[in-house]
Amino acid sequence: RFEYDGKKYAFSQANINKAIDDIDVSLSSGLMKASQEIYDMLLYGKSYDEILPDGCKSSFDLHYVDWENIENNIFRVVDEFVVYSENTKDNRRPDVGVFVNGLPWVVIECKSSVIDIKMAVNQNVENFSVIPQLFKFAQIVLAVGPNDVRYATAGSNREYFVAWREKFKNWLDEKCEKYACGRSVREQDKVLISLLSKERLFLLVKNYVVYDY
């Protein structure tokens, strides 16, 4: 919604449709360029002209994310969703996706404790080129095992998938106690809480994403 003359109005359906089209940035200039354009729109929104009740036309910012009121956003977690590649024989099924307002902010590949976490890292890196239409939206990419977790951003090389070291131990302990429900806490629990708690996810995406390519 936008505000004009002290009143709030809904954006026109035409502008909503255009906003959806606009954030689906072309990959013609590569994954990183598309990712940066999308990130800027997530951060700042995009302006659209609206015809007002008094007949005037003015431009208003449409925001894809409510950064100030996190609970106003819609969060969904989806497992094993199919992403179609240009080569339909090479479709992929990421293990978990975390969606914010319909956009896949987080992509997770999971492995059991008997499989080297590098396998999940390699799978993510390979998928960057096979299904870039997914990763252009992703802000955090995770390779997760019960006792070993690595994180990076979309388009990162294998060596940049690194372990998370939580600074605020008391905060993490409280969160783990809340969500573990009496079971033993593993490394995957700690890192998923550290990175994907709503407030932390928003903090990281808004303030700590840097493009250098």
Short mmCIF file of N, CA, C and O in Angstrom, two decimals, residues 103-186:
data_model
loop_
_atom_site.label_atom_id
_atom_site.label_comp_id
_atom_site.label_asym_id
_atom_site.label_seq_id
_atom_site.Cartn_x
_atom_site.Cartn_y
_atom_site.Cartn_z
N LEU A 103 9.48 -15.53 -2.31
CA LEU A 103 10.79 -15.56 -2.95
C LEU A 103 11.74 -16.47 -2.17
O LEU A 103 11.81 -16.39 -0.94
N PRO A 104 12.50 -17.33 -2.86
CA PRO A 104 13.38 -18.28 -2.17
C PRO A 104 14.66 -17.64 -1.67
O PRO A 104 15.66 -17.56 -2.37
N TRP A 105 14.64 -17.20 -0.42
CA TRP A 105 15.80 -16.53 0.17
C TRP A 105 16.90 -17.50 0.56
O TRP A 105 18.07 -17.13 0.58
N VAL A 106 16.52 -18.73 0.92
CA VAL A 106 17.50 -19.69 1.44
C VAL A 106 17.31 -21.02 0.72
O VAL A 106 16.18 -21.50 0.57
N VAL A 107 18.42 -21.60 0.26
CA VAL A 107 18.40 -22.92 -0.36
C VAL A 107 19.32 -23.84 0.44
O VAL A 107 20.47 -23.47 0.73
N ILE A 108 18.82 -25.02 0.80
CA ILE A 108 19.55 -25.92 1.69
C ILE A 108 19.67 -27.30 1.04
O ILE A 108 18.67 -27.86 0.56
N GLU A 109 20.90 -27.83 1.04
CA GLU A 109 21.13 -29.22 0.68
C GLU A 109 21.53 -29.97 1.95
O GLU A 109 22.43 -29.52 2.67
N CYS A 110 20.88 -31.08 2.21
CA CYS A 110 21.11 -31.84 3.44
C CYS A 110 21.79 -33.17 3.14
O CYS A 110 21.50 -33.81 2.13
N LYS A 111 22.67 -33.58 4.05
CA LYS A 111 23.32 -34.88 3.95
C LYS A 111 23.31 -35.55 5.32
O LYS A 111 23.31 -34.88 6.35
N SER A 112 23.35 -36.87 5.33
CA SER A 112 23.41 -37.61 6.58
C SER A 112 24.82 -37.51 7.16
O SER A 112 25.76 -37.07 6.49
N SER A 113 24.96 -37.96 8.39
CA SER A 113 26.25 -37.85 9.09
C SER A 113 27.33 -38.72 8.47
O SER A 113 28.52 -38.49 8.71
N VAL A 114 26.95 -39.72 7.67
CA VAL A 114 27.96 -40.61 7.07
C VAL A 114 28.45 -40.10 5.72
O VAL A 114 29.32 -40.71 5.11
N ILE A 115 27.89 -38.99 5.25
CA ILE A 115 28.29 -38.41 3.97
C ILE A 115 29.05 -37.12 4.21
O ILE A 115 28.63 -36.27 4.99
N ASP A 116 30.19 -36.97 3.55
CA ASP A 116 31.02 -35.78 3.69
C ASP A 116 30.22 -34.55 3.28
O ASP A 116 29.55 -34.53 2.24
N ILE A 117 30.29 -33.50 4.11
CA ILE A 117 29.53 -32.28 3.84
C ILE A 117 29.94 -31.65 2.51
O ILE A 117 29.17 -30.88 1.90
N LYS A 118 31.13 -31.98 2.03
CA LYS A 118 31.58 -31.44 0.73
C LYS A 118 30.66 -31.87 -0.40
O LYS A 118 30.56 -31.19 -1.42
N MET A 119 29.98 -33.00 -0.23
CA MET A 119 29.04 -33.46 -1.25
C MET A 119 27.87 -32.48 -1.38
O MET A 119 27.41 -32.18 -2.49
N ALA A 120 27.40 -31.96 -0.25
CA ALA A 120 26.31 -30.98 -0.28
C ALA A 120 26.81 -29.65 -0.85
O ALA A 120 26.08 -28.97 -1.60
N VAL A 121 28.03 -29.27 -0.51
CA VAL A 121 28.62 -28.06 -1.08
C VAL A 121 28.71 -28.19 -2.59
O VAL A 121 28.31 -27.29 -3.34
N ASN A 122 29.24 -29.32 -3.05
CA ASN A 122 29.39 -29.53 -4.49
C ASN A 122 28.05 -29.50 -5.21
O ASN A 122 27.94 -28.98 -6.33
N GLN A 123 27.04 -30.06 -4.57
CA GLN A 123 25.71 -30.08 -5.18
C GLN A 123 25.17 -28.67 -5.34
O GLN A 123 24.61 -28.32 -6.38
N ASN A 124 25.35 -27.84 -4.33
CA ASN A 124 24.92 -26.44 -4.43
C ASN A 124 25.67 -25.73 -5.55
O ASN A 124 25.06 -25.03 -6.37
N VAL A 125 26.98 -25.88 -5.58
CA VAL A 125 27.79 -25.18 -6.58
C VAL A 125 27.39 -25.62 -7.99
O VAL A 125 27.29 -24.80 -8.91
N GLU A 126 27.17 -26.89 -8.17
CA GLU A 126 26.73 -27.39 -9.48
C GLU A 126 25.37 -26.80 -9.86
O GLU A 126 25.15 -26.41 -11.01
N ASN A 127 24.50 -26.70 -8.88
CA ASN A 127 23.16 -26.18 -9.16
C ASN A 127 23.16 -24.70 -9.52
O ASN A 127 22.22 -24.22 -10.16
N PHE A 128 24.18 -23.97 -9.11
CA PHE A 128 24.26 -22.55 -9.49
C PHE A 128 24.15 -22.39 -11.00
O PHE A 128 23.53 -21.44 -11.50
N SER A 129 24.78 -23.29 -11.74
CA SER A 129 24.78 -23.18 -13.20
C SER A 129 23.64 -23.94 -13.85
O SER A 129 23.26 -23.63 -14.99
N VAL A 130 23.08 -24.93 -13.15
CA VAL A 130 22.00 -25.74 -13.73
C VAL A 130 20.65 -25.06 -13.55
O VAL A 130 19.81 -25.04 -14.46
N ILE A 131 20.40 -24.49 -12.37
CA ILE A 131 19.12 -23.82 -12.09
C ILE A 131 19.37 -22.42 -11.52
O ILE A 131 18.95 -22.10 -10.40
N PRO A 132 20.05 -21.57 -12.28
CA PRO A 132 20.34 -20.22 -11.77
C PRO A 132 19.10 -19.39 -11.51
O PRO A 132 19.13 -18.44 -10.72
N GLN A 133 17.98 -19.75 -12.15
CA GLN A 133 16.74 -19.00 -11.94
C GLN A 133 16.24 -19.12 -10.51
O GLN A 133 15.45 -18.29 -10.06
N LEU A 134 16.69 -20.14 -9.79
CA LEU A 134 16.39 -20.24 -8.36
C LEU A 134 17.37 -19.41 -7.55
O LEU A 134 16.97 -18.62 -6.68
N PHE A 135 18.65 -19.56 -7.85
CA PHE A 135 19.67 -18.96 -6.99
C PHE A 135 19.82 -17.45 -7.17
O PHE A 135 20.42 -16.79 -6.33
N LYS A 136 19.26 -16.90 -8.23
CA LYS A 136 19.33 -15.44 -8.37
C LYS A 136 18.56 -14.76 -7.25
O LYS A 136 18.84 -13.61 -6.91
N PHE A 137 17.60 -15.47 -6.64
CA PHE A 137 16.84 -14.92 -5.51
C PHE A 137 17.47 -15.26 -4.16
O PHE A 137 17.15 -14.62 -3.16
N ALA A 138 18.32 -16.27 -4.11
CA ALA A 138 18.81 -16.79 -2.83
C ALA A 138 19.79 -15.83 -2.17
O ALA A 138 20.72 -15.34 -2.81
N GLN A 139 19.60 -15.61 -0.89
CA GLN A 139 20.50 -14.76 -0.12
C GLN A 139 21.49 -15.58 0.71
O GLN A 139 22.59 -15.12 0.99
N ILE A 140 21.09 -16.78 1.11
CA ILE A 140 21.97 -17.68 1.86
C ILE A 140 21.82 -19.08 1.27
O ILE A 140 20.71 -19.53 0.98
N VAL A 141 22.96 -19.75 1.10
CA VAL A 141 22.97 -21.12 0.59
C VAL A 141 23.66 -21.98 1.65
O VAL A 141 24.75 -21.64 2.13
N LEU A 142 23.04 -23.10 2.00
CA LEU A 142 23.54 -23.93 3.09
C LEU A 142 23.79 -25.37 2.64
O LEU A 142 23.01 -25.95 1.88
N ALA A 143 24.88 -25.93 3.14
CA ALA A 143 25.16 -27.36 3.06
C ALA A 143 25.09 -27.87 4.49
O ALA A 143 25.90 -27.47 5.33
N VAL A 144 24.13 -28.77 4.76
CA VAL A 144 23.82 -29.11 6.14
C VAL A 144 23.96 -30.60 6.39
O VAL A 144 23.38 -31.44 5.69
N GLY A 145 24.74 -30.93 7.41
CA GLY A 145 24.80 -32.27 7.97
C GLY A 145 24.54 -32.16 9.46
O GLY A 145 24.65 -31.06 10.03
N PRO A 146 24.20 -33.25 10.14
CA PRO A 146 23.88 -33.16 11.56
C PRO A 146 24.98 -32.53 12.40
O PRO A 146 24.69 -31.79 13.35
N ASN A 147 26.24 -32.77 12.02
CA ASN A 147 27.36 -32.29 12.83
C ASN A 147 28.31 -31.36 12.10
O ASN A 147 29.36 -31.01 12.62
N ASP A 148 27.93 -30.96 10.90
CA ASP A 148 28.80 -30.08 10.10
C ASP A 148 27.92 -29.29 9.15
O ASP A 148 27.13 -29.86 8.40
N VAL A 149 28.04 -27.97 9.21
CA VAL A 149 27.23 -27.09 8.36
C VAL A 149 28.14 -26.03 7.75
O VAL A 149 28.99 -25.46 8.43
N ARG A 150 27.94 -25.77 6.45
CA ARG A 150 28.68 -24.71 5.77
C ARG A 150 27.68 -23.78 5.10
O ARG A 150 26.64 -24.23 4.61
N TYR A 151 28.02 -22.50 5.10
CA TYR A 151 27.13 -21.53 4.48
C TYR A 151 27.91 -20.64 3.52
O TYR A 151 29.13 -20.48 3.64
N ALA A 152 27.18 -20.06 2.57
CA ALA A 152 27.78 -19.13 1.61
C ALA A 152 26.65 -18.32 0.98
O ALA A 152 25.49 -18.43 1.39
N THR A 153 27.00 -17.53 0.00
CA THR A 153 26.00 -16.81 -0.78
C THR A 153 25.95 -17.43 -2.18
O THR A 153 26.85 -18.16 -2.58
N ALA A 154 24.90 -17.11 -2.91
CA ALA A 154 24.73 -17.68 -4.25
C ALA A 154 25.89 -17.28 -5.15
O ALA A 154 26.33 -16.14 -5.15
N GLY A 155 26.38 -18.25 -5.89
CA GLY A 155 27.47 -18.01 -6.81
C GLY A 155 28.86 -18.19 -6.21
O GLY A 155 29.86 -18.05 -6.91
N SER A 156 28.93 -18.50 -4.92
CA SER A 156 30.23 -18.65 -4.25
C SER A 156 30.96 -19.90 -4.74
O SER A 156 30.34 -20.93 -5.04
N ASN A 157 32.28 -19.82 -4.80
CA ASN A 157 33.09 -20.99 -5.09
C ASN A 157 33.09 -21.91 -3.87
O ASN A 157 32.77 -21.50 -2.75
N ARG A 158 33.50 -23.15 -4.07
CA ARG A 158 33.47 -24.15 -3.01
C ARG A 158 34.23 -23.71 -1.77
O ARG A 158 33.79 -23.94 -0.64
N GLU A 159 35.38 -23.06 -1.97
CA GLU A 159 36.22 -22.69 -0.83
C GLU A 159 35.60 -21.61 0.05
O GLU A 159 36.06 -21.37 1.17
N TYR A 160 34.55 -20.96 -0.44
CA TYR A 160 33.91 -19.91 0.35
C TYR A 160 32.71 -20.41 1.14
O TYR A 160 32.03 -19.62 1.81
N PHE A 161 32.44 -21.70 1.08
CA PHE A 161 31.45 -22.28 1.99
C PHE A 161 32.17 -22.54 3.32
O PHE A 161 33.08 -23.37 3.39
N VAL A 162 31.77 -21.83 4.35
CA VAL A 162 32.52 -21.86 5.61
C VAL A 162 31.60 -22.17 6.78
O VAL A 162 30.36 -22.12 6.67
N ALA A 163 32.20 -22.49 7.91
CA ALA A 163 31.45 -22.76 9.14
C ALA A 163 31.05 -21.45 9.81
O ALA A 163 31.77 -20.44 9.70
N TRP A 164 29.92 -21.47 10.49
CA TRP A 164 29.44 -20.31 11.24
C TRP A 164 29.93 -20.40 12.68
O TRP A 164 29.86 -21.45 13.30
N ARG A 165 30.40 -19.28 13.22
CA ARG A 165 30.81 -19.20 14.61
C ARG A 165 29.94 -18.16 15.31
O ARG A 165 30.06 -16.97 15.04
N GLU A 166 29.09 -18.64 16.19
CA GLU A 166 28.15 -17.74 16.86
C GLU A 166 28.82 -16.95 17.97
O GLU A 166 29.48 -17.52 18.84
N LYS A 167 28.63 -15.64 17.95
CA LYS A 167 29.22 -14.76 18.94
C LYS A 167 28.38 -14.70 20.22
O LYS A 167 28.93 -14.64 21.33
N PHE A 168 27.07 -14.73 20.06
CA PHE A 168 26.18 -14.52 21.20
C PHE A 168 25.73 -15.88 21.75
O PHE A 168 24.64 -16.38 21.43
N LYS A 169 26.57 -16.47 22.58
CA LYS A 169 26.35 -17.83 23.06
C LYS A 169 25.09 -17.95 23.92
O LYS A 169 24.34 -18.94 23.81
N ASN A 170 24.86 -16.99 24.79
CA ASN A 170 23.68 -17.07 25.66
C ASN A 170 22.40 -17.02 24.84
O ASN A 170 21.45 -17.76 25.12
N TRP A 171 22.37 -16.14 23.86
CA TRP A 171 21.21 -16.05 22.96
C TRP A 171 20.97 -17.38 22.27
O TRP A 171 19.83 -17.88 22.21
N LEU A 172 22.04 -17.99 21.77
CA LEU A 172 21.92 -19.26 21.05
C LEU A 172 21.45 -20.36 21.99
O LEU A 172 20.58 -21.17 21.63
N ASP A 173 22.00 -20.41 23.20
CA ASP A 173 21.58 -21.44 24.16
C ASP A 173 20.09 -21.33 24.47
O ASP A 173 19.39 -22.35 24.57
N GLU A 174 19.60 -20.11 24.64
CA GLU A 174 18.18 -19.91 24.93
C GLU A 174 17.31 -20.38 23.77
O GLU A 174 16.28 -21.03 23.95
N LYS A 175 17.75 -20.07 22.55
CA LYS A 175 16.99 -20.47 21.37
C LYS A 175 17.00 -21.99 21.22
O LYS A 175 15.97 -22.61 20.90
N CYS A 176 18.15 -22.60 21.44
CA CYS A 176 18.26 -24.05 21.32
C CYS A 176 17.35 -24.75 22.33
O CYS A 176 16.68 -25.74 22.01
N GLU A 177 17.34 -24.24 23.55
CA GLU A 177 16.49 -24.83 24.58
C GLU A 177 15.01 -24.71 24.21
O GLU A 177 14.22 -25.63 24.45
N LYS A 178 14.67 -23.60 23.58
CA LYS A 178 13.28 -23.36 23.19
C LYS A 178 12.84 -24.30 22.08
O LYS A 178 11.74 -24.85 22.12
N TYR A 179 13.71 -24.49 21.09
CA TYR A 179 13.29 -25.23 19.89
C TYR A 179 13.65 -26.71 19.91
O TYR A 179 13.06 -27.50 19.16
N ALA A 180 14.58 -27.13 20.75
CA ALA A 180 15.01 -28.52 20.74
C ALA A 180 13.99 -29.44 21.41
O ALA A 180 13.98 -30.65 21.16
N CYS A 181 13.14 -28.87 22.25
CA CYS A 181 12.07 -29.64 22.90
C CYS A 181 12.60 -30.87 23.64
O CYS A 181 12.03 -31.97 23.54
N GLY A 182 13.71 -30.71 24.32
CA GLY A 182 14.23 -31.77 25.16
C GLY A 182 15.19 -32.72 24.49
O GLY A 182 15.86 -33.51 25.17
N ARG A 183 15.31 -32.70 23.19
CA ARG A 183 16.26 -33.61 22.52
C ARG A 183 17.65 -32.98 22.50
O ARG A 183 17.82 -31.79 22.74
N SER A 184 18.64 -33.79 22.20
CA SER A 184 20.01 -33.29 22.16
C SER A 184 20.18 -32.32 20.99
O SER A 184 19.60 -32.50 19.92
N VAL A 185 20.97 -31.30 21.22
CA VAL A 185 21.19 -30.25 20.21
C VAL A 185 22.44 -30.58 19.40
O VAL A 185 23.50 -30.84 19.96
N ARG A 186 22.29 -30.57 18.08
CA ARG A 186 23.41 -30.84 17.19
C ARG A 186 23.87 -29.55 16.53
O ARG A 186 23.23 -28.50 16.61
#
